[in-house]
Coordinates of C-alpha atoms in Angstrom, one line a residue:
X10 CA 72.8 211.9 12.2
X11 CA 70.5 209.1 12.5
X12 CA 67.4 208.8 9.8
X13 CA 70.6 211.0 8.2
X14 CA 71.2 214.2 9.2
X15 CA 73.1 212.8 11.9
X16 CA 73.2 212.7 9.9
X17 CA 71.7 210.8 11.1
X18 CA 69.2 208.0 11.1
X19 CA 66.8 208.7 8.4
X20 CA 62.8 207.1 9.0
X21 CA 61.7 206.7 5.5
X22 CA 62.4 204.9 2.4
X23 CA 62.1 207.6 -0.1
X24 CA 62.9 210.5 2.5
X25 CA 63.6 214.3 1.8
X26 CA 65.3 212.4 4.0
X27 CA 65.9 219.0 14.3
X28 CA 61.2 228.2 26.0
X29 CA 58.3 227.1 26.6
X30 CA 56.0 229.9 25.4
X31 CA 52.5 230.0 24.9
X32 CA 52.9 232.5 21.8
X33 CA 51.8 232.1 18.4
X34 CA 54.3 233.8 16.6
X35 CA 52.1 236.8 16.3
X36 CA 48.9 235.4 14.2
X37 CA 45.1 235.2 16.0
X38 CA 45.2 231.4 16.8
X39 CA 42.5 231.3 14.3
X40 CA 42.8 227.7 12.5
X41 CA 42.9 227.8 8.8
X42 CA 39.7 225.6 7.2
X43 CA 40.2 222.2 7.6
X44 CA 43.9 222.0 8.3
X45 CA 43.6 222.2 12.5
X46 CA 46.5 224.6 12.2
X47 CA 46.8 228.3 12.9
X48 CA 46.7 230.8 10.2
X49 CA 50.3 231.7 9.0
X50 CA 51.5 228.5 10.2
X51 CA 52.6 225.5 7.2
X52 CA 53.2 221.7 8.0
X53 CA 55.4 219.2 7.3
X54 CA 55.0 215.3 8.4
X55 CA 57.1 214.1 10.8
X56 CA 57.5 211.4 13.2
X57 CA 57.8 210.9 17.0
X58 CA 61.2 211.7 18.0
X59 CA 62.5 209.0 19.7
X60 CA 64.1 210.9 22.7
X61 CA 63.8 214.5 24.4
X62 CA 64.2 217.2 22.7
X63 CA 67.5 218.1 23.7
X64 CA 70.4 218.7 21.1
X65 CA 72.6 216.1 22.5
X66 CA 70.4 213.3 22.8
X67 CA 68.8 213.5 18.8
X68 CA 70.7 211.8 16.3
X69 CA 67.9 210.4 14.1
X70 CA 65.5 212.7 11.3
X71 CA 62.7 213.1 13.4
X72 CA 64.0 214.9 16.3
X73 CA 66.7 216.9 14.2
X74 CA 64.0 218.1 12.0
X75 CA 62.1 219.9 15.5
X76 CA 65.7 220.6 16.9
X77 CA 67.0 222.5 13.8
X78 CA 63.5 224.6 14.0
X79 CA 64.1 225.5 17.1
X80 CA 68.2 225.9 17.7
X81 CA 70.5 228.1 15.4
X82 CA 73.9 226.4 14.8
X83 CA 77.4 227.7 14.6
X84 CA 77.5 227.0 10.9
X85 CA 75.6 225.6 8.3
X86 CA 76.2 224.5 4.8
X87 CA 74.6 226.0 1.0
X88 CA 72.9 224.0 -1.0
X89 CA 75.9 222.8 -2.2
X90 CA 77.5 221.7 0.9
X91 CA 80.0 224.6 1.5
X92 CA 80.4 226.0 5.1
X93 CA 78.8 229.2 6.5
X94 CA 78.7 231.2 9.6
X95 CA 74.9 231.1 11.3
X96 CA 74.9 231.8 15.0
X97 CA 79.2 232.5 14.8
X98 CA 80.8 235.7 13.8
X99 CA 84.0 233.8 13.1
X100 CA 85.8 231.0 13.4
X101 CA 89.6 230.7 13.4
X102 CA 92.5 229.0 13.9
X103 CA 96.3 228.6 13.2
X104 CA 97.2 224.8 13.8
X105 CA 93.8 222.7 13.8
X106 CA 94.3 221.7 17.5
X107 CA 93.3 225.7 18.9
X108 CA 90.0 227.3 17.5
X109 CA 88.6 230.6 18.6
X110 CA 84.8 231.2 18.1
X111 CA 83.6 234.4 18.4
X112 CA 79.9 234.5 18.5
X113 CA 77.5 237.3 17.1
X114 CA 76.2 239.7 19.6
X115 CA 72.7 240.6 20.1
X116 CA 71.3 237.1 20.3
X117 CA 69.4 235.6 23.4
X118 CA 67.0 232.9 24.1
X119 CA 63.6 232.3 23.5
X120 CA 63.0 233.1 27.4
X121 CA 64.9 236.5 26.9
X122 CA 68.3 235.3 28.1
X123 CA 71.3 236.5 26.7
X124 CA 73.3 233.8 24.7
X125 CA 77.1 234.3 25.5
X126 CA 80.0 231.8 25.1
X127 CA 79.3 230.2 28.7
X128 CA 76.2 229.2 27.4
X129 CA 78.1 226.9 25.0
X130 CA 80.5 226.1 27.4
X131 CA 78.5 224.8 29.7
X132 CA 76.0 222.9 27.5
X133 CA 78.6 220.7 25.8
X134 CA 80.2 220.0 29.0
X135 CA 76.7 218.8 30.2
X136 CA 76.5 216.8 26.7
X137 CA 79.8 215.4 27.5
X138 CA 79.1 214.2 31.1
X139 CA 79.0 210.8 31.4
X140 CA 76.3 210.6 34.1
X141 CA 73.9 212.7 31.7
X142 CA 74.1 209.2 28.9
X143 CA 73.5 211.3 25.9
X144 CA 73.7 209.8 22.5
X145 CA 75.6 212.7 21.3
X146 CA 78.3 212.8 23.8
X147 CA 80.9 211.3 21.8
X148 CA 80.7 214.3 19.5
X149 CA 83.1 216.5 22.1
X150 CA 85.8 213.8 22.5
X151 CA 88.5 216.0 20.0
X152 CA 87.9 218.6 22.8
X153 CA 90.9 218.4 25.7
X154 CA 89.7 216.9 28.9
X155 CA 86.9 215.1 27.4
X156 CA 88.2 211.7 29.3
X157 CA 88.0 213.2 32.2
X158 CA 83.9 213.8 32.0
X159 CA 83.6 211.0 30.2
X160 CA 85.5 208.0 31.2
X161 CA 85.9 204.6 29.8
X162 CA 84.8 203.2 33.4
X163 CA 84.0 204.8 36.2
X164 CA 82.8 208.1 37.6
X165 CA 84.1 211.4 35.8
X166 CA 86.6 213.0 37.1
X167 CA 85.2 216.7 36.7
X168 CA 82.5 218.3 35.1
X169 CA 84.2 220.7 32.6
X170 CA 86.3 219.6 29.9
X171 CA 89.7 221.3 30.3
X172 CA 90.1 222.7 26.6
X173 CA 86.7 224.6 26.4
X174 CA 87.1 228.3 27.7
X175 CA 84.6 230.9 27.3
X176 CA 87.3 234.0 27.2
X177 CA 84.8 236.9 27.4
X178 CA 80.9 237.3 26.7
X179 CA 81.2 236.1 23.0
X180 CA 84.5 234.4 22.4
X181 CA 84.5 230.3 22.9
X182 CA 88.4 229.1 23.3
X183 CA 88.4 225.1 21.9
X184 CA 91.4 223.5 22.7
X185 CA 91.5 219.9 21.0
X186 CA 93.6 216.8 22.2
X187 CA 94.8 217.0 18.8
X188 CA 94.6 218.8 15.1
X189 CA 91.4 218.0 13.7
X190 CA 91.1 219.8 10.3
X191 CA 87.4 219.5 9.6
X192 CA 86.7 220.7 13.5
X193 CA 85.1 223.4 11.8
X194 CA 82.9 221.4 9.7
X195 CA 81.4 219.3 13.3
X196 CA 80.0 222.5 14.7
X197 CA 77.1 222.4 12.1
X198 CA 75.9 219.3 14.0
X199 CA 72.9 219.5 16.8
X200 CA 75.5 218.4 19.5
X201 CA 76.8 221.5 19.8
X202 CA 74.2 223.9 20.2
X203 CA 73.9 226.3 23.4
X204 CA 71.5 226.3 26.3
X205 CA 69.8 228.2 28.8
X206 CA 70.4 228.2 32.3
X207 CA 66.7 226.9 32.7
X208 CA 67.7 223.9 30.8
X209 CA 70.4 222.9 33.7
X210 CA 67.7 223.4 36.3
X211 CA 65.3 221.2 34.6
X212 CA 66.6 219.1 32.2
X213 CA 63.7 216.2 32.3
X214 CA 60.9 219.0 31.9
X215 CA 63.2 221.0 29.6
X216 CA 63.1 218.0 27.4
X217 CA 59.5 218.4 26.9
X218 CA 59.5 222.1 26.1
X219 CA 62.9 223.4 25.1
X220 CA 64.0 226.4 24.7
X221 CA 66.6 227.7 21.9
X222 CA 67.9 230.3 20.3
X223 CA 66.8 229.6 16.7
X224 CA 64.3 231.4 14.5
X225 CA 61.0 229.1 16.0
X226 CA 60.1 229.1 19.6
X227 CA 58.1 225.9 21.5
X228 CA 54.6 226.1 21.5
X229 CA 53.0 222.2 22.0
X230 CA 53.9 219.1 21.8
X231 CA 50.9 216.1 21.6
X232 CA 52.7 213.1 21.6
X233 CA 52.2 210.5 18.6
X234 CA 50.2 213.2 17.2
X235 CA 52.2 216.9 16.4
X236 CA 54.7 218.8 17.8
X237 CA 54.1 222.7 16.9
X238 CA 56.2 225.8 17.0
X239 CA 55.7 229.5 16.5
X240 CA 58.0 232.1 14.6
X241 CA 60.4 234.1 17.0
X242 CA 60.0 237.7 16.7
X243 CA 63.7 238.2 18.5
X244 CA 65.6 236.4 16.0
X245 CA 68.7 237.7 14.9
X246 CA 69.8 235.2 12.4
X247 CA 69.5 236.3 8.4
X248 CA 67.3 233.3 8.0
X249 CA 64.0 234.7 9.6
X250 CA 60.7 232.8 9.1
X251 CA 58.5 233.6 6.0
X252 CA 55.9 231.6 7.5
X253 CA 54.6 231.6 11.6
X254 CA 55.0 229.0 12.7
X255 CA 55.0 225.0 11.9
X256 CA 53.2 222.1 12.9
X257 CA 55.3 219.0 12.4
X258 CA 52.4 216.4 11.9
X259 CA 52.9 212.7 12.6
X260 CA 51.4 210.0 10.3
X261 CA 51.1 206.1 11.3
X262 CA 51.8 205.2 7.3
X263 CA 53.2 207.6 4.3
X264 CA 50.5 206.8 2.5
X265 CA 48.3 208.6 5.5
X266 CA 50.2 211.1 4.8
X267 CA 49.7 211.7 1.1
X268 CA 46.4 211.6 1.2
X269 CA 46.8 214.5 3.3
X270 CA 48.5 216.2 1.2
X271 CA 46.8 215.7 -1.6
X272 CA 43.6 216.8 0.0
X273 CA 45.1 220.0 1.0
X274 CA 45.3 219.2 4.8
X275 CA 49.2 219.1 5.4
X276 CA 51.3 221.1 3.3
X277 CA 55.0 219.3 2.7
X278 CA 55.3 215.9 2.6
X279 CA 59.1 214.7 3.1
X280 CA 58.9 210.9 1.8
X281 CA 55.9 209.5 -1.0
X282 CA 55.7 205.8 -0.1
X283 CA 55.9 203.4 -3.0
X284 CA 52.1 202.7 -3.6
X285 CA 51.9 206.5 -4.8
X286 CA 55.6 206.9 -6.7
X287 CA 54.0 206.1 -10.2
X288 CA 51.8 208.6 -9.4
X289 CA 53.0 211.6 -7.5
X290 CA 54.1 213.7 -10.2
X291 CA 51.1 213.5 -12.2
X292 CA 49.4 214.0 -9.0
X293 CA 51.1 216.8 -7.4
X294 CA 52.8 218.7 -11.5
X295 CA 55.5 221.0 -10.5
X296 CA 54.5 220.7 -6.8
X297 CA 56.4 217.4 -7.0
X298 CA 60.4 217.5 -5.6
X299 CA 62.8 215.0 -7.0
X300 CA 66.4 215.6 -6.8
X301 CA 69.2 213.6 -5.3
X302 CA 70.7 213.9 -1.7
X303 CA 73.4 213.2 0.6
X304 CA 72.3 210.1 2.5
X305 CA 72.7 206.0 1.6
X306 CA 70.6 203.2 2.2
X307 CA 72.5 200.2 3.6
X308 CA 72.1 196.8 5.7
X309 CA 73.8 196.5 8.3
X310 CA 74.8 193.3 10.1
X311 CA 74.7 193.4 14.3
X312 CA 77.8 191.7 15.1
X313 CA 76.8 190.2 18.4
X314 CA 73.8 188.4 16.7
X315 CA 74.1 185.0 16.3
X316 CA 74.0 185.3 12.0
X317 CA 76.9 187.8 12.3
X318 CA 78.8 186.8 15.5
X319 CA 82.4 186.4 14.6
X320 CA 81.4 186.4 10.7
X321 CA 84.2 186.5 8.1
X322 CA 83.7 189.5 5.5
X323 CA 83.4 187.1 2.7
X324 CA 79.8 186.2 3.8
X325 CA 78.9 189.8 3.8
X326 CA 80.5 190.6 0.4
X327 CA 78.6 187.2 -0.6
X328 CA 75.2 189.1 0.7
X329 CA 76.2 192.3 -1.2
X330 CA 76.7 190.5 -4.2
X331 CA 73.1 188.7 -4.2
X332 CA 71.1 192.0 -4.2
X333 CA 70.0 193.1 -7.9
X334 CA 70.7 196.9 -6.7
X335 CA 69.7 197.9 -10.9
X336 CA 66.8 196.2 -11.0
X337 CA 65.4 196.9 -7.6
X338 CA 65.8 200.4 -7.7
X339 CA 64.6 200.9 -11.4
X340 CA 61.3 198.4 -10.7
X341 CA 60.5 198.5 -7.2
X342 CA 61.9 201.9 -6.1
X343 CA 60.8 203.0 -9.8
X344 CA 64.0 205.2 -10.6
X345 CA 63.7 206.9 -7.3
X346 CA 67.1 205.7 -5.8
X347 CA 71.1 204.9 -7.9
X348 CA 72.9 201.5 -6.9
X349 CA 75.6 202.7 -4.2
X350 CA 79.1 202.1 -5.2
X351 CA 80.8 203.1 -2.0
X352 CA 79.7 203.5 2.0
X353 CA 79.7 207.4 1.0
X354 CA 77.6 209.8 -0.6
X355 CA 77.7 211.1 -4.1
X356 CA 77.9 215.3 -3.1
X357 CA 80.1 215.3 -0.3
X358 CA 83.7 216.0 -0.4
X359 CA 86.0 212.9 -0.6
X360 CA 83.1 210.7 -2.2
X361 CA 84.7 208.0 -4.2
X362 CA 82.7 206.0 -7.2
X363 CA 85.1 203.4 -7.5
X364 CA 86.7 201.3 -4.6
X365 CA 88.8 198.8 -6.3
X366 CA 86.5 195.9 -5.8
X367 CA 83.5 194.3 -7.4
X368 CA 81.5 194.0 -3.8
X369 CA 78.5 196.0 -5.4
X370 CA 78.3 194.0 -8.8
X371 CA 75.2 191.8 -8.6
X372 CA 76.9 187.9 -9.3
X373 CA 74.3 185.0 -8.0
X374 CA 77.2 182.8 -9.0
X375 CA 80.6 184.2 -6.8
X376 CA 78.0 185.5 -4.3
X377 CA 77.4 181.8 -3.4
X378 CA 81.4 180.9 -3.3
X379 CA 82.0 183.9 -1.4
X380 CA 79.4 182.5 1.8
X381 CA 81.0 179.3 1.2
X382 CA 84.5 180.3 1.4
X383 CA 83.3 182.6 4.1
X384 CA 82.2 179.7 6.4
X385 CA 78.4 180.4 5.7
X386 CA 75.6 181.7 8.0
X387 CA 74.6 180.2 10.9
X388 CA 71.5 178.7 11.3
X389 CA 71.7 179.5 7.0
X390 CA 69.0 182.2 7.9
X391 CA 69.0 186.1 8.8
X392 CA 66.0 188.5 9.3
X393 CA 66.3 192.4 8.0
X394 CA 64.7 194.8 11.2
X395 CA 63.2 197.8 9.5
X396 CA 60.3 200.5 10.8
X397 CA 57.0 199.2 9.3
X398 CA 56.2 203.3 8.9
X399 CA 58.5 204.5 6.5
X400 CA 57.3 202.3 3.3
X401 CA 60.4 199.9 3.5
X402 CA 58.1 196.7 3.5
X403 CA 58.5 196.7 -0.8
X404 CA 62.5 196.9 -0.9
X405 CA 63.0 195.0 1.9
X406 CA 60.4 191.5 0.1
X407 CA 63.0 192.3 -2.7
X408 CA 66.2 192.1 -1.2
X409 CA 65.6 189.2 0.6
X410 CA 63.7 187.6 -2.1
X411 CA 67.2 187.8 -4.3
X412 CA 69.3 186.5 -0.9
X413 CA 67.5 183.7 -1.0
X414 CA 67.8 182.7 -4.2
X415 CA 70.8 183.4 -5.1
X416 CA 72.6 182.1 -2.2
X417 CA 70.3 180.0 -0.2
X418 CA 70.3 181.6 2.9
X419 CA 66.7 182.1 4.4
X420 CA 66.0 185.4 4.2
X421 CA 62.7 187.1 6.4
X422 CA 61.6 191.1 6.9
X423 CA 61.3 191.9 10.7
X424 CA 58.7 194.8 10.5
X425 CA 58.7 197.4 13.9
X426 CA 55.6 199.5 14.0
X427 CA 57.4 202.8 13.6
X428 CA 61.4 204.1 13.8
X429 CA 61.2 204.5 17.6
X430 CA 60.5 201.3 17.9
X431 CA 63.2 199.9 15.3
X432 CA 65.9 202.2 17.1
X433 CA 64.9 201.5 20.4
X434 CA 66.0 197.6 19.1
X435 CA 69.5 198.9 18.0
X436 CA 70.0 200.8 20.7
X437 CA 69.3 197.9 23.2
X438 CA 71.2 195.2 21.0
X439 CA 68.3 193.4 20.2
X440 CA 68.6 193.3 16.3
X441 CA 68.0 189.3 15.4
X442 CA 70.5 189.9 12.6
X443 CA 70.7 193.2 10.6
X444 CA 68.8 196.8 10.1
X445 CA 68.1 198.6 7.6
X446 CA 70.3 201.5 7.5
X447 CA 69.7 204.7 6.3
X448 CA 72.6 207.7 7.3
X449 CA 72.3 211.4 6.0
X450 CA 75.3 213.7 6.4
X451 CA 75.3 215.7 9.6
X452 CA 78.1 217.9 7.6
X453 CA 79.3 217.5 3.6
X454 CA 82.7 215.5 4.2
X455 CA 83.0 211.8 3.5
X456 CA 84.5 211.7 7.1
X457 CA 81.0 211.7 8.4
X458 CA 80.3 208.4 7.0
X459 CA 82.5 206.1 8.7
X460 CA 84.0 208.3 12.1
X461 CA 79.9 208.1 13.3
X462 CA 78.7 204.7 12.0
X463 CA 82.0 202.6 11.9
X464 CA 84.3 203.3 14.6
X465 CA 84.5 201.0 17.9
X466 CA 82.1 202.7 20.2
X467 CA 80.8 205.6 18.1
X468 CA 77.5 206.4 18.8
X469 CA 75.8 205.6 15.6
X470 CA 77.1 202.3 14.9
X471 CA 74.7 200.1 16.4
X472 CA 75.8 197.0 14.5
X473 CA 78.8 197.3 16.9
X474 CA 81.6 197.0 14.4
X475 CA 84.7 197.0 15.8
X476 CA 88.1 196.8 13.6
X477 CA 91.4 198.2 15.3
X478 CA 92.7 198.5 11.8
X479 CA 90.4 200.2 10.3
X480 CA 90.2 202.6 13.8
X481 CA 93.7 203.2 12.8
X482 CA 93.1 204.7 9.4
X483 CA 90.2 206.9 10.6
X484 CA 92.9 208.2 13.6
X485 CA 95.3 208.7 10.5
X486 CA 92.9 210.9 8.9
X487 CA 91.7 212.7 12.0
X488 CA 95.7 213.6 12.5
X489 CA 96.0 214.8 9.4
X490 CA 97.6 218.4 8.8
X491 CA 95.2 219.5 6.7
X492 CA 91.5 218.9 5.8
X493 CA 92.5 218.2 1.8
X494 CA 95.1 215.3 3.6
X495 CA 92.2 214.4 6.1
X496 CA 89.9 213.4 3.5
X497 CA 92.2 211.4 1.1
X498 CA 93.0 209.5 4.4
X499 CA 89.2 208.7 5.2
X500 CA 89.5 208.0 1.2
X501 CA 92.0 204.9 2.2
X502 CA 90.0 204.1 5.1
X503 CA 87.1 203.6 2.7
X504 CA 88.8 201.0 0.3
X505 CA 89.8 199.0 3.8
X506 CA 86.3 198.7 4.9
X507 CA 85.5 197.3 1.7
X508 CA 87.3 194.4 2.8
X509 CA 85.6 194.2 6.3
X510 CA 82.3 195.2 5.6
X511 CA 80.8 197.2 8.5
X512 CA 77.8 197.7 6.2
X513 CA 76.5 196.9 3.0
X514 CA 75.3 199.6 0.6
X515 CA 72.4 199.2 -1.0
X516 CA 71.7 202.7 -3.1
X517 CA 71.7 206.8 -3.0
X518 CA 69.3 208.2 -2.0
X519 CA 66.8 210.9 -3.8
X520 CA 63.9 213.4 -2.5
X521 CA 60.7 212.5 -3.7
X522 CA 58.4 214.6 -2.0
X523 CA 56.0 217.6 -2.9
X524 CA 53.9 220.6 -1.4
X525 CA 49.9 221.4 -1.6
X526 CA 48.7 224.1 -3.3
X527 CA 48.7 225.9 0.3
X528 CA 52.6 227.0 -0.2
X529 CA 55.0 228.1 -2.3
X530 CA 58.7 228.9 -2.1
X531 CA 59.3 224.8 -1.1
X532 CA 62.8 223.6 -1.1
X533 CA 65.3 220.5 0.2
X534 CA 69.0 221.2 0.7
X535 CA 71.8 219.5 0.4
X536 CA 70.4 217.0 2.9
X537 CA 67.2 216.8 1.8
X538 CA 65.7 218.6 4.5
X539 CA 63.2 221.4 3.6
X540 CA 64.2 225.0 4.6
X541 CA 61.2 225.5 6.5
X542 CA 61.9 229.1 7.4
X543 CA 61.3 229.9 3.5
X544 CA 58.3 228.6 3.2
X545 CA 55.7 230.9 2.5
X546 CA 51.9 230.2 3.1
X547 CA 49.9 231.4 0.3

């Protein structure tokens, strides 16, 4: 979720943009010249994670990038955002509140253990636990009994939630607390991955060196330098590595990490920073990716921070409607990114263009009598936290360049030296006054970009926005009958938070990225993550 696909959180500001064996999926170990990587094996750059690798505890790009390697889920989605079965034979159900998942046989762990329904059973229960604090958690609160392993207050209750059953070796019984019509579509999430019993005897060291189920095993992980994994030879999914293995390589600047690329020694780079976007394509020819993406760049106020404590909307749709969105994406984002016109993403189901209100429109002039009318700022300044890694520093000079003088309000950039650091912030409420937000779709429904990032408590909205209304219209939706009824609910919900601004949306989001000459078959989905296991070395 985070860095999008969290979603989630996405790191980078023009992002594509997650068993411990010693194996090496089979080649010699040899490296290949100059790359510090085995032969067979491709790379990719990405970041520290900012947590364990465990499924329930990664909601931000750099972890799910290493996660998705190395767990199958349920269901995915095609490149054009429709569902498919992946580690499920079938889902079903007749009334949205009782799903049966029967799972495909054959499949076991990296470690050689068999994966049955009890291994999902008891790995979201863990998820859910209260006492285990993972990020995730709030993921499994559709499922019956989720209150009473995760209370409000206090211990829980029990350690199994009520409505989750595992009936026989491969069929998973899901009882919900009540219809939820896009259930379905959640199971494509990390969250809701299986485990190992090793993982529940372990968990701290399993964290370190996990072990899944997907189509790459663990090999290493050097922190703040790589994390590599090898090809599985058991993998029974249809999506079986062309490649053998990956080294996900960690850079302290993009610009490290074209040069990199460029000279041959990493092969997929998921973000060009904005020094090298006039150049890339000349650079790289038709090894350069551009294409647009599910995800949207926001700002988003922290409401417990003295600038934003207690604010009236009005000063936030005053903020929105300083920012030159055309000219800053077509000059200092050069074309790369399209002004946003809603809190959604063009591509996914339910994505509106028009909300029925002129928030977006760049006006100096009612973007002064808005603040006004809206009480002001406090202290008339704010500060915009942002990872100093992920080539934000451009945008962010821009943005609060225009705040300042179109409204008035001082307006600084609050650099963190990479995305651990900036989500370690959010996480602890320490945000001076907003963060730059960037959300991905963890599955292709416009539900997914308000239930995770706008509802009181969820646990992606860090600004801690907190609106009973508009937790009202997202229950609506969630109660709906149907998923068609679901998402013209979340569509009403949408036009509301216009008028209470959680957020403000900046712009869409595009790939710009590219390969080296050391690959071929290199290409994003509708997320903007690369399908690593297609990648072919040459």
């Amino acid at each position: 979720m985070r860095g999008a696909k969290s979603a989630k959180w996405v790191a980078g500001a023009i992002v594509v943009a997650l068993s411990a064996t010693a194996c090496n999926g089979g080649g010699d170990g040899k490296s290949s010249s100059g790359s510090g990587k085995p032969e067979g094996y491709v790379s990719v750059d990405v970041g520290e994670p900012q947590n364990p690798l465990y499924p329930t505890d990664t909601n931000e790009t750099l972890g799910h990038n290493v996660i998705t390697a190395l767990y199958s889920p349920l269901v995915n989605f095609d490149d054009k955002g429709k569902i498919r079965n992946v580690a499920a034979e079938s889902i079903t159900t007749e009334d949205s509140k009782t799903w049966t998942i029967k799972l495909k046989a054959g499949w076991t762990f990296h470690n050689g253990e068999k994966v049955t329904a009890q291994s999902y059973v008891d790995a979201w229960n863990w998820g859910a636990n209260i006492k285990n604090n993972q990020k995730n958690g709030l993921w499994f609160n559709d499922i019956k009994g989720y209150t009473d392993v995760h209370p409000e207050k206090g211990d829980p209750k029990s350690d199994k939630m009520s409505g989750l059953v595992a009936k026989d070796e491969l069929t998973l019984s899901v009882e919900l607390e009540h219809a939820v019509p896009y259930f379905q579509y959640k199971l494509g999430y990390v969250p809701f991955m299986p485990q190992p019993k090793a993982f529940f005897q372990d968990p701290k060291g399993f964290g370190q060196k996990p072990v899944g189920q997907g189509p790459y095993k663990f090999e290493k992980w050097d922190h703040k330098k790589l994390i590599q994994v090898a090809a599985f030879d058991g993998y029974k999914g249809e999506d079986k590595p062309k490649n053998k293995g990956i080294q996900f390589k960690q850079y302290s600047t993009v610009e490290a990490a074209y040069q990199d690329l460029v000279s041959g020694n990493l092969d997929m780079i998921r973000q060009i920073g904005p020094k090298d976007l006039p150049k890339y394509k000349a650079d790289l020819g038709d090894r350069a990716i551009d294409q647009p993406y599910a995800a949207v760049q926001s700002l988003v106020p922290a409401f417990y921070s003295e600038p934003f404590k207690n604010v009236d909307p009005k000063v936030i749709q005053g903020l929105s409607k300083a920012i030159d969105r055309e000219t800053i994406t077509k000059t200092v984002l050069h074309g790369t990114r399209s002004p946003a016109t809603s809190f959604t993403a063009p591509g996914v189901e339910g994505n509106q263009s028009d909300l029925g209100v002129d928030i977006f429109k760049f006006d100096p002039q009612k973007a002064k009598e808005l603040i006004k009318e809206g009480g002001g700022v406090p202290g008339n300044k704010i500060w915009i936290q942002f990872n100093g890694d992920g080539g934000h520093k451009e945008w962010v000079t821009a943005v609060c360049e225009n705040i300042r003088q179109n409204t008035g309000v001082e307006c600084l950039a609050d650099p963190k030296p990479d995305f651990q650091a900036d989500l370690d912030l959010r996480d602890q409420n320490k945000v001076k006054a907003m963060y730059r937000g960037g959300w991905v779709a963890d599955y292709p429904l416009n539900v997914n970009f308000m239930r995770e990032l706008y509802r009181s408590g969820a646990e992606a909205n860090s600004g801690r926005f907190s609106d009973k209304n508009i937790d009202e219209l997202f229950d609506k939706g969630d109660n709906a009958k149907t998923l068609e009824e679901s998402v013209k609910l979340y569509q009403e919900a949408e036009k509301a938070m216009a008028q209470k601004m959680p957020a403000i949306p900046l712009w869409n989001y595009r790939i710009n990225g590219g390969h080296s000459k050391n690959v071929t078959n290199v290409k994003a989905d509708y997320r903007g993550d690369y399908v690593l296991t297609d990648v072919t070395p040459k």
